[in-house]
Amino acid sequence: MISTLFTPLFQTPAMASLFDDRAVLGAMLRVEAALASAQSSIGMVPASALAPIHAACNPDLYDIAELGRATALAGNPAIPLVKALTAKVAATDPAAARHVHRGATSQDIIDTGFVLRARDAVALLLTDLDRAIHALADLSRRHATTPMAGRTLWQQALPITFGLKAAGWLSMLLRVRTRLSDAGTAVSVLQFGGAAGTLASQGGQGLAVARALAIELSLPLPDTPWHSQRDRIADLGAALGLLTGSLGKIARDIAHLMSSEVAEVFEPAAAGKGGSSAMPHKRNPVGTTIALSAANRAPGLVATLLTAMVQEQERGVGGWHAEWPVLAELFALTSGAMAHMAETLSGLELDPDAMRANLNLTDGLMMAEAVTQALAEASGRHDAGKIVEAACKRAVVAGHGLLEELVADAAITPHLPPERLAALMQPESYLGSAGEFVSRVLKTYEREMM
């Protein structure tokens, strides 16, 4: 998506610059120039041909609109590009023009051009992802003991800490980071196989040319060309989908915690951010909204890449073509979501007082499990559950706190005196292993990121 209106919202300028027409053209021309250099290094192309070929491999020399029109007829952009490149070289050195695109096929140029851009695109994402990860580690550490209500099925459940929530987000992003980094590494390999993957057109020097070309482009040489084996591409797409989904989960949590009825967490404030065109009092979520938008759109794009894996024989029909716009859109959406969430998490604002107030929202009902567990030591789990459940119902009907009802219950006080019950009603007394879980995640963070 290249739009003056929407691009700044849904993708970063840096990512947009890797997938605009000039970048696509420039990456393909870089492969063409590297191919000539590689073939020259083993004596297939005269050294005198390199200067005119390299000079013509400048994307600014080409009419992108004209190439686009020709692509509609040719079926892919490499065909008209090679024709135009050959003509430009011929204009200055007809002999050198014979060595343009020698023995390569369109897919070699397009796939390897994409790989070069994907390598840079993954690096951009990892930069913002690392910002988010470091921010979450800081939040986990600073709020390891900050109590808040844990929520299940949209209802208050048991007390947790904000540090535990942040550590859960952090652990997820650490796993996704590994997946994205691995997928980026796996896809960053040369594609060079010629018409049917044999490099027969290289005059018996196919592997030597491939090795030289891989060195020219600083790409690993795979065991075999992969024209119709698209697992690397699909794996990269899946990693992008996992990242947007993970960001969407964090965004959903934050958006809920920003709601007026909860008001425990807020996106960082900035001039002109999160306002309403009709309601001056509102502080709307922005970064989380963009992340959720990406999380809604990415799964369908990933599904397209998985479907496109089923390609025919040595070169596919339609599946390969389906990847081009999908990959560009996936990177665009992921970049926007990642940048917004990195900014959001780096400046996230917390209201511990609101968290404390919400812990008391149910007048102690949240602590019913803690009381049940303590009472079960004397009366057994089944009977304890029935006794405390009945006390909860009476407290709701009477409109007073659970502690008051528990203290008045003759089935409870012989086993749990009032001072014991009062202690059990404190959220900090029932955090279980929350602190240990936070510590474990932070140790993983320090091992992998420090």
Coordinates of C-alpha atoms in Angstrom, one line a residue, residues 2-449:
I2 CA 1.6 3.2 -1.1
S3 CA -0.7 6.0 -0.1
T4 CA 0.1 9.5 1.2
L5 CA -3.0 9.3 3.5
F6 CA -2.7 5.8 4.9
T7 CA 1.0 4.8 4.6
P8 CA 2.1 6.7 7.7
L9 CA -0.6 5.0 9.7
F10 CA -0.2 1.4 8.6
Q11 CA 3.5 1.1 7.7
T12 CA 6.7 2.8 8.5
P13 CA 8.4 5.0 5.9
A14 CA 11.5 2.8 6.0
M15 CA 9.5 -0.3 5.2
A16 CA 7.6 1.5 2.5
S17 CA 10.9 2.4 0.9
L18 CA 11.9 -1.3 0.6
F19 CA 8.8 -2.2 -1.2
D20 CA 8.1 0.7 -3.5
D21 CA 8.6 0.3 -7.3
R22 CA 12.1 1.9 -7.3
A23 CA 13.3 -0.5 -4.5
V24 CA 11.9 -3.6 -6.4
L25 CA 13.6 -2.4 -9.6
G26 CA 16.8 -1.6 -7.8
A27 CA 17.1 -5.0 -6.2
M28 CA 16.6 -6.8 -9.5
L29 CA 19.2 -4.6 -11.2
R30 CA 21.6 -5.3 -8.3
V31 CA 21.2 -9.0 -9.0
E32 CA 21.8 -8.4 -12.7
A33 CA 25.0 -6.4 -12.0
A34 CA 26.2 -9.1 -9.5
L35 CA 25.6 -11.8 -12.1
A36 CA 27.8 -10.2 -14.6
S37 CA 30.5 -9.7 -12.0
A38 CA 30.2 -13.3 -10.9
Q39 CA 30.5 -14.6 -14.4
S40 CA 33.4 -12.3 -15.1
S41 CA 35.2 -13.6 -12.1
I42 CA 35.4 -17.1 -13.6
G43 CA 36.1 -15.9 -17.1
M44 CA 32.7 -16.3 -18.7
V45 CA 32.1 -12.5 -19.2
P46 CA 35.0 -10.2 -20.4
A47 CA 36.0 -7.6 -17.8
S48 CA 35.4 -4.9 -20.4
A49 CA 31.6 -5.7 -20.2
L50 CA 31.3 -4.9 -16.5
A51 CA 31.4 -1.1 -16.6
P52 CA 28.7 -0.6 -19.2
I53 CA 26.5 -3.3 -17.5
H54 CA 27.0 -1.8 -14.0
A55 CA 26.3 1.7 -15.3
A56 CA 23.0 0.6 -16.8
C57 CA 21.9 -1.1 -13.5
N58 CA 20.7 2.2 -12.1
P59 CA 17.0 2.2 -11.4
D60 CA 16.8 6.0 -12.0
L61 CA 17.4 5.3 -15.7
Y62 CA 14.2 3.5 -16.2
D63 CA 10.6 4.5 -16.8
I64 CA 8.7 2.6 -14.1
A65 CA 5.3 3.3 -15.6
E66 CA 6.4 2.0 -19.0
L67 CA 7.9 -1.1 -17.4
G68 CA 4.6 -1.6 -15.5
R69 CA 2.6 -1.6 -18.7
A70 CA 5.0 -4.1 -20.3
T71 CA 4.8 -6.3 -17.2
A72 CA 1.1 -6.6 -17.8
L73 CA 1.8 -8.2 -21.1
A74 CA 4.9 -10.2 -20.1
G75 CA 3.6 -11.7 -16.9
N76 CA 6.5 -10.6 -14.7
P77 CA 8.6 -7.5 -14.4
A78 CA 11.9 -9.1 -15.0
I79 CA 11.2 -9.8 -18.7
P80 CA 10.7 -6.1 -19.8
L81 CA 13.4 -5.0 -17.4
V82 CA 16.0 -7.3 -19.0
K83 CA 14.9 -6.1 -22.4
A84 CA 15.3 -2.5 -21.3
L85 CA 18.6 -3.2 -19.6
T86 CA 20.0 -4.9 -22.6
A87 CA 19.0 -1.9 -24.8
K88 CA 20.7 0.6 -22.5
V89 CA 23.9 -1.5 -22.4
A90 CA 23.8 -1.9 -26.2
A91 CA 23.5 1.9 -26.6
T92 CA 27.0 2.3 -25.2
D93 CA 28.6 -1.1 -25.8
P94 CA 26.9 -3.6 -28.2
A95 CA 29.4 -6.3 -27.3
A96 CA 28.7 -6.0 -23.6
A97 CA 25.0 -6.3 -24.2
R98 CA 25.4 -9.9 -25.2
H99 CA 26.4 -10.7 -21.6
V100 CA 23.3 -9.2 -19.9
H101 CA 21.2 -11.7 -17.9
R102 CA 23.4 -14.5 -19.2
G103 CA 21.9 -17.9 -18.5
A104 CA 19.5 -16.6 -15.8
T105 CA 15.7 -16.8 -15.7
S106 CA 13.2 -14.2 -14.6
Q107 CA 12.5 -16.0 -11.3
D108 CA 16.2 -16.0 -10.4
I109 CA 16.2 -12.2 -10.6
I110 CA 12.8 -11.6 -9.0
D111 CA 13.3 -14.1 -6.1
T112 CA 16.8 -13.0 -5.3
G113 CA 15.8 -9.4 -5.5
F114 CA 13.1 -10.1 -3.0
V115 CA 15.5 -11.9 -0.7
L116 CA 17.8 -8.9 -0.6
R117 CA 14.9 -6.7 0.4
A118 CA 13.5 -9.2 2.8
R119 CA 16.8 -9.4 4.6
D120 CA 16.7 -5.6 5.2
A121 CA 13.0 -5.7 6.0
V122 CA 13.5 -8.3 8.7
A123 CA 16.3 -6.2 10.2
L124 CA 14.0 -3.2 10.4
L125 CA 11.4 -5.2 12.2
L126 CA 13.9 -6.7 14.6
T127 CA 15.0 -3.2 15.6
D128 CA 11.5 -2.1 16.6
L129 CA 10.8 -5.5 18.1
D130 CA 13.9 -5.2 20.3
R131 CA 12.6 -1.8 21.5
A132 CA 9.4 -3.4 22.6
I133 CA 11.2 -6.3 24.3
H134 CA 13.4 -4.0 26.3
A135 CA 10.5 -1.9 27.3
L136 CA 8.6 -5.0 28.5
A137 CA 11.6 -6.2 30.5
D138 CA 11.7 -2.9 32.2
L139 CA 7.9 -3.0 33.0
S140 CA 8.2 -6.6 34.2
R141 CA 11.0 -5.6 36.6
R142 CA 9.5 -2.4 37.9
H143 CA 6.1 -3.8 38.5
A144 CA 6.9 -7.3 39.6
T145 CA 4.9 -6.7 42.8
T146 CA 2.3 -4.3 41.6
P147 CA -1.0 -6.0 42.2
M148 CA -3.9 -5.9 39.9
A149 CA -7.0 -8.0 39.0
G150 CA -6.4 -10.9 36.7
R151 CA -9.3 -11.4 34.3
T152 CA -10.6 -14.5 32.6
L153 CA -13.6 -14.5 30.2
W154 CA -13.8 -10.7 30.7
Q155 CA -14.5 -11.2 34.4
Q156 CA -12.3 -10.5 37.4
A157 CA -10.7 -13.8 38.5
L158 CA -7.8 -13.7 40.9
P159 CA -5.1 -11.1 41.8
I160 CA -2.0 -11.1 39.7
T161 CA 0.8 -8.5 39.2
F162 CA 1.2 -6.2 36.3
G163 CA 4.8 -7.5 36.2
L164 CA 3.4 -11.0 35.5
K165 CA 1.2 -9.7 32.7
A166 CA 4.2 -7.8 31.2
A167 CA 6.4 -10.8 31.6
G168 CA 3.8 -13.0 29.7
W169 CA 3.9 -10.5 26.9
L170 CA 7.7 -10.4 27.0
S171 CA 8.0 -14.2 26.9
M172 CA 5.8 -14.3 23.9
L173 CA 7.8 -11.7 22.0
L174 CA 11.1 -13.4 22.8
R175 CA 9.8 -16.6 21.2
V176 CA 8.4 -14.7 18.2
R177 CA 11.7 -12.9 17.8
T178 CA 13.6 -16.2 17.5
R179 CA 11.1 -17.4 15.0
L180 CA 11.3 -14.2 12.9
S181 CA 15.1 -14.1 13.0
D182 CA 15.3 -17.8 12.0
A183 CA 12.8 -17.3 9.2
G184 CA 14.7 -14.2 8.0
T185 CA 18.0 -16.2 8.0
A186 CA 16.4 -19.2 6.2
V187 CA 14.9 -17.1 3.4
S188 CA 18.1 -15.1 2.8
V189 CA 19.6 -17.5 0.3
L190 CA 20.5 -17.2 -3.3
Q191 CA 17.9 -18.2 -6.0
F192 CA 19.8 -19.1 -9.1
G193 CA 18.8 -22.1 -11.2
G194 CA 18.2 -21.0 -14.8
A195 CA 15.2 -22.1 -16.8
A196 CA 14.5 -25.5 -15.1
G197 CA 16.9 -25.5 -12.1
T198 CA 19.9 -27.2 -13.7
L199 CA 22.0 -24.2 -14.8
A200 CA 22.7 -26.0 -18.0
S201 CA 23.0 -22.6 -19.7
Q202 CA 26.2 -21.9 -17.8
G203 CA 28.3 -24.1 -19.9
G204 CA 29.2 -26.6 -17.3
Q205 CA 30.2 -23.9 -14.8
G206 CA 26.8 -23.5 -13.2
L207 CA 27.8 -24.2 -9.6
A208 CA 30.9 -22.0 -10.0
V209 CA 28.8 -19.1 -11.2
A210 CA 26.3 -19.7 -8.4
R211 CA 29.0 -19.7 -5.8
A212 CA 30.5 -16.5 -7.2
L213 CA 27.1 -14.8 -7.4
A214 CA 26.3 -15.8 -3.8
I215 CA 29.6 -14.1 -2.7
E216 CA 28.8 -11.0 -4.7
L217 CA 25.4 -10.6 -3.0
S218 CA 26.6 -11.8 0.5
L219 CA 24.0 -14.6 0.4
P220 CA 24.4 -18.2 1.4
L221 CA 24.2 -20.7 -1.5
P222 CA 21.5 -23.3 -0.9
D223 CA 21.9 -26.9 -1.9
T224 CA 19.6 -26.5 -4.8
P225 CA 17.6 -23.8 -6.6
W226 CA 14.2 -23.5 -5.0
H227 CA 11.9 -22.1 -7.8
S228 CA 8.9 -24.2 -6.8
Q229 CA 9.8 -25.1 -3.2
R230 CA 8.3 -22.2 -1.3
D231 CA 8.7 -23.3 2.3
R232 CA 11.1 -20.6 3.1
I233 CA 8.7 -17.9 1.8
A234 CA 5.7 -19.4 3.6
D235 CA 7.8 -19.7 6.8
L236 CA 8.7 -16.1 6.7
G237 CA 5.0 -15.2 6.1
A238 CA 4.0 -17.3 9.0
A239 CA 6.6 -15.6 11.2
L240 CA 5.2 -12.2 10.2
G241 CA 1.7 -13.5 11.0
L242 CA 2.8 -14.7 14.4
L243 CA 4.4 -11.4 15.2
T244 CA 1.3 -9.4 14.2
G245 CA -0.9 -11.8 16.2
S246 CA 1.3 -11.5 19.2
L247 CA 1.3 -7.7 19.0
G248 CA -2.5 -7.9 18.6
K249 CA -2.9 -9.9 21.8
I250 CA -0.9 -7.3 23.7
A251 CA -2.8 -4.5 22.0
R252 CA -6.2 -6.1 22.9
D253 CA -5.1 -6.3 26.6
I254 CA -4.0 -2.7 26.6
A255 CA -7.1 -1.4 24.8
H256 CA -9.3 -3.1 27.4
L257 CA -7.2 -1.8 30.3
M258 CA -7.6 1.7 28.8
S259 CA -11.4 1.5 28.9
S260 CA -13.2 4.1 31.1
E261 CA -14.5 1.3 33.4
V262 CA -11.0 -0.1 34.0
A263 CA -8.6 2.8 33.4
E264 CA -5.5 1.1 34.7
V265 CA -3.1 1.5 31.7
F266 CA -2.8 4.1 29.0
E267 CA -0.9 4.6 25.8
P268 CA 1.6 7.5 26.0
A269 CA 0.1 10.9 25.5
A270 CA 1.1 13.2 22.6
A271 CA -0.2 16.3 21.0
G272 CA -2.9 15.4 18.5
K273 CA -2.9 11.7 19.4
G274 CA -6.0 9.7 20.3
G275 CA -8.5 12.5 20.2
S276 CA -12.1 12.4 18.9
S277 CA -13.7 14.5 16.2
A278 CA -16.8 14.8 18.3
M279 CA -15.9 14.2 22.0
P280 CA -13.2 16.4 23.4
H281 CA -12.9 14.3 26.6
K282 CA -11.8 11.1 24.9
R283 CA -8.3 9.6 24.9
N284 CA -8.6 6.9 22.3
P285 CA -6.2 4.0 21.7
V286 CA -4.1 4.6 18.6
G287 CA -1.1 2.3 18.5
T288 CA -3.1 -0.6 19.8
T289 CA -5.8 0.0 17.1
I290 CA -3.2 -0.2 14.3
A291 CA -1.7 -3.4 15.8
L292 CA -5.2 -4.9 16.0
S293 CA -5.9 -3.9 12.4
A294 CA -2.8 -5.7 11.3
A295 CA -3.6 -8.8 13.4
N296 CA -7.0 -8.9 11.7
R297 CA -5.6 -8.7 8.2
A298 CA -2.5 -10.8 8.4
P299 CA -4.0 -14.3 8.8
G300 CA -5.6 -14.1 5.4
L301 CA -2.4 -13.0 3.8
V302 CA -0.5 -15.9 5.5
A303 CA -3.1 -18.3 4.3
T304 CA -2.5 -17.1 0.7
L305 CA 1.2 -17.9 1.1
L306 CA 0.5 -21.3 2.4
T307 CA -1.9 -22.0 -0.5
A308 CA 0.7 -20.7 -3.0
M309 CA 3.2 -23.4 -1.8
V310 CA 1.5 -25.9 -4.0
Q311 CA 3.4 -25.1 -7.2
E312 CA 3.7 -27.3 -10.3
Q313 CA 6.9 -29.2 -11.2
E314 CA 10.0 -27.0 -11.7
R315 CA 8.2 -23.7 -12.1
G316 CA 4.7 -22.8 -10.9
V317 CA 1.7 -21.2 -12.5
G318 CA 0.1 -18.4 -10.5
G319 CA 1.3 -19.4 -7.1
W320 CA 4.6 -17.6 -7.4
H321 CA 2.8 -14.5 -8.7
A322 CA 0.4 -14.5 -5.8
E323 CA 3.2 -14.1 -3.4
W324 CA 4.4 -10.7 -4.6
P325 CA 1.7 -8.3 -3.4
V326 CA 1.0 -10.5 -0.3
L327 CA 4.5 -10.3 1.0
A328 CA 4.7 -6.6 0.4
E329 CA 1.4 -6.1 2.3
L330 CA 2.5 -8.4 5.1
F331 CA 5.7 -6.6 5.7
A332 CA 3.9 -3.2 5.5
L333 CA 1.3 -4.2 8.1
T334 CA 3.8 -5.8 10.4
S335 CA 6.0 -2.7 10.3
G336 CA 3.2 -0.4 11.2
A337 CA 2.0 -2.6 14.0
M338 CA 5.5 -3.2 15.3
A339 CA 6.5 0.5 15.3
H340 CA 3.2 1.6 17.0
M341 CA 3.5 -1.0 19.7
A342 CA 7.2 -0.3 20.3
E343 CA 6.2 3.3 20.9
T344 CA 3.3 2.3 23.0
L345 CA 5.2 -0.1 25.3
S346 CA 8.1 2.3 25.6
G347 CA 5.9 5.0 27.1
L348 CA 3.1 3.0 28.6
E349 CA 1.5 4.8 31.6
L350 CA 0.2 2.8 34.6
D351 CA -2.2 3.8 37.3
P352 CA -1.5 1.5 40.3
D353 CA -4.1 3.3 42.4
A354 CA -6.8 2.4 39.8
M355 CA -5.5 -1.2 39.9
R356 CA -5.9 -1.3 43.6
A357 CA -9.4 0.2 43.4
N358 CA -10.4 -2.4 40.9
L359 CA -9.1 -5.1 43.1
N360 CA -11.6 -4.0 45.7
L361 CA -14.4 -3.7 43.2
T362 CA -16.1 -6.9 44.3
D363 CA -15.8 -6.3 48.0
G364 CA -13.6 -9.3 48.5
L365 CA -15.2 -11.8 46.3
M366 CA -12.0 -12.1 44.3
M367 CA -10.4 -13.7 47.3
A368 CA -13.0 -16.5 47.7
E369 CA -10.6 -19.1 46.3
A370 CA -7.9 -18.2 48.8
V371 CA -10.4 -18.7 51.7
T372 CA -11.6 -21.9 50.2
Q373 CA -8.1 -23.3 50.0
A374 CA -7.4 -22.4 53.6
L375 CA -10.7 -23.8 54.8
A376 CA -10.2 -27.0 52.9
E377 CA -7.3 -27.9 55.2
A378 CA -9.9 -28.4 57.9
S379 CA -13.2 -29.4 56.1
G380 CA -12.1 -30.8 52.8
R381 CA -12.1 -29.2 49.4
H382 CA -15.8 -30.1 48.5
D383 CA -17.3 -28.9 51.7
A384 CA -15.1 -25.8 51.9
G385 CA -16.2 -24.9 48.4
K386 CA -19.9 -25.1 49.2
I387 CA -19.5 -23.1 52.4
V388 CA -17.6 -20.3 50.8
E389 CA -19.9 -20.2 47.8
A390 CA -22.9 -19.8 50.0
A391 CA -21.2 -17.0 51.9
C392 CA -20.4 -15.3 48.6
K393 CA -24.1 -15.4 47.6
R394 CA -25.2 -14.1 50.9
A395 CA -22.7 -11.2 50.7
V396 CA -24.0 -10.2 47.2
V397 CA -27.6 -10.3 48.3
A398 CA -26.9 -8.4 51.5
G399 CA -24.8 -5.8 49.7
H400 CA -21.8 -6.0 52.0
G401 CA -18.2 -7.3 51.8
L402 CA -17.4 -10.9 51.8
L403 CA -15.2 -10.6 54.9
E404 CA -18.2 -9.5 57.0
E405 CA -20.1 -12.6 55.9
L406 CA -17.2 -14.9 56.5
V407 CA -16.6 -13.6 60.0
A408 CA -20.2 -14.2 60.8
D409 CA -20.3 -17.8 59.5
A410 CA -20.1 -20.4 62.3
A411 CA -19.0 -23.0 59.9
I412 CA -15.8 -21.0 59.1
T413 CA -14.6 -19.1 62.2
P414 CA -13.8 -22.2 64.3
H415 CA -11.1 -23.0 61.6
L416 CA -10.3 -19.5 60.4
P417 CA -10.4 -16.8 63.0
P418 CA -11.2 -13.2 62.0
E419 CA -7.6 -12.1 61.9
R420 CA -6.7 -15.1 59.6
L421 CA -9.7 -14.3 57.4
A422 CA -8.6 -10.6 57.2
A423 CA -5.1 -11.7 56.1
L424 CA -6.5 -14.1 53.5
M425 CA -8.5 -11.2 52.0
Q426 CA -5.4 -9.3 51.1
P427 CA -4.6 -9.6 47.3
E428 CA -0.8 -9.7 48.0
S429 CA -1.3 -12.8 50.1
Y430 CA -2.5 -14.8 47.1
L431 CA -0.1 -14.2 44.2
G432 CA 1.3 -17.7 44.1
S433 CA 4.4 -18.0 42.0
A434 CA 3.9 -14.8 40.1
G435 CA 7.2 -13.3 41.3
E436 CA 9.1 -16.5 40.4
F437 CA 7.6 -16.5 36.9
V438 CA 8.6 -12.9 36.3
S439 CA 12.2 -13.8 37.4
R440 CA 12.3 -16.8 35.1
V441 CA 11.2 -14.6 32.1
L442 CA 13.7 -11.9 32.9
K443 CA 16.5 -14.5 33.1
T444 CA 15.6 -15.7 29.6
Y445 CA 15.5 -12.1 28.4
E446 CA 19.0 -11.4 29.9
R447 CA 20.3 -14.6 28.3
E448 CA 19.0 -13.9 24.9
M449 CA 19.1 -10.1 24.6

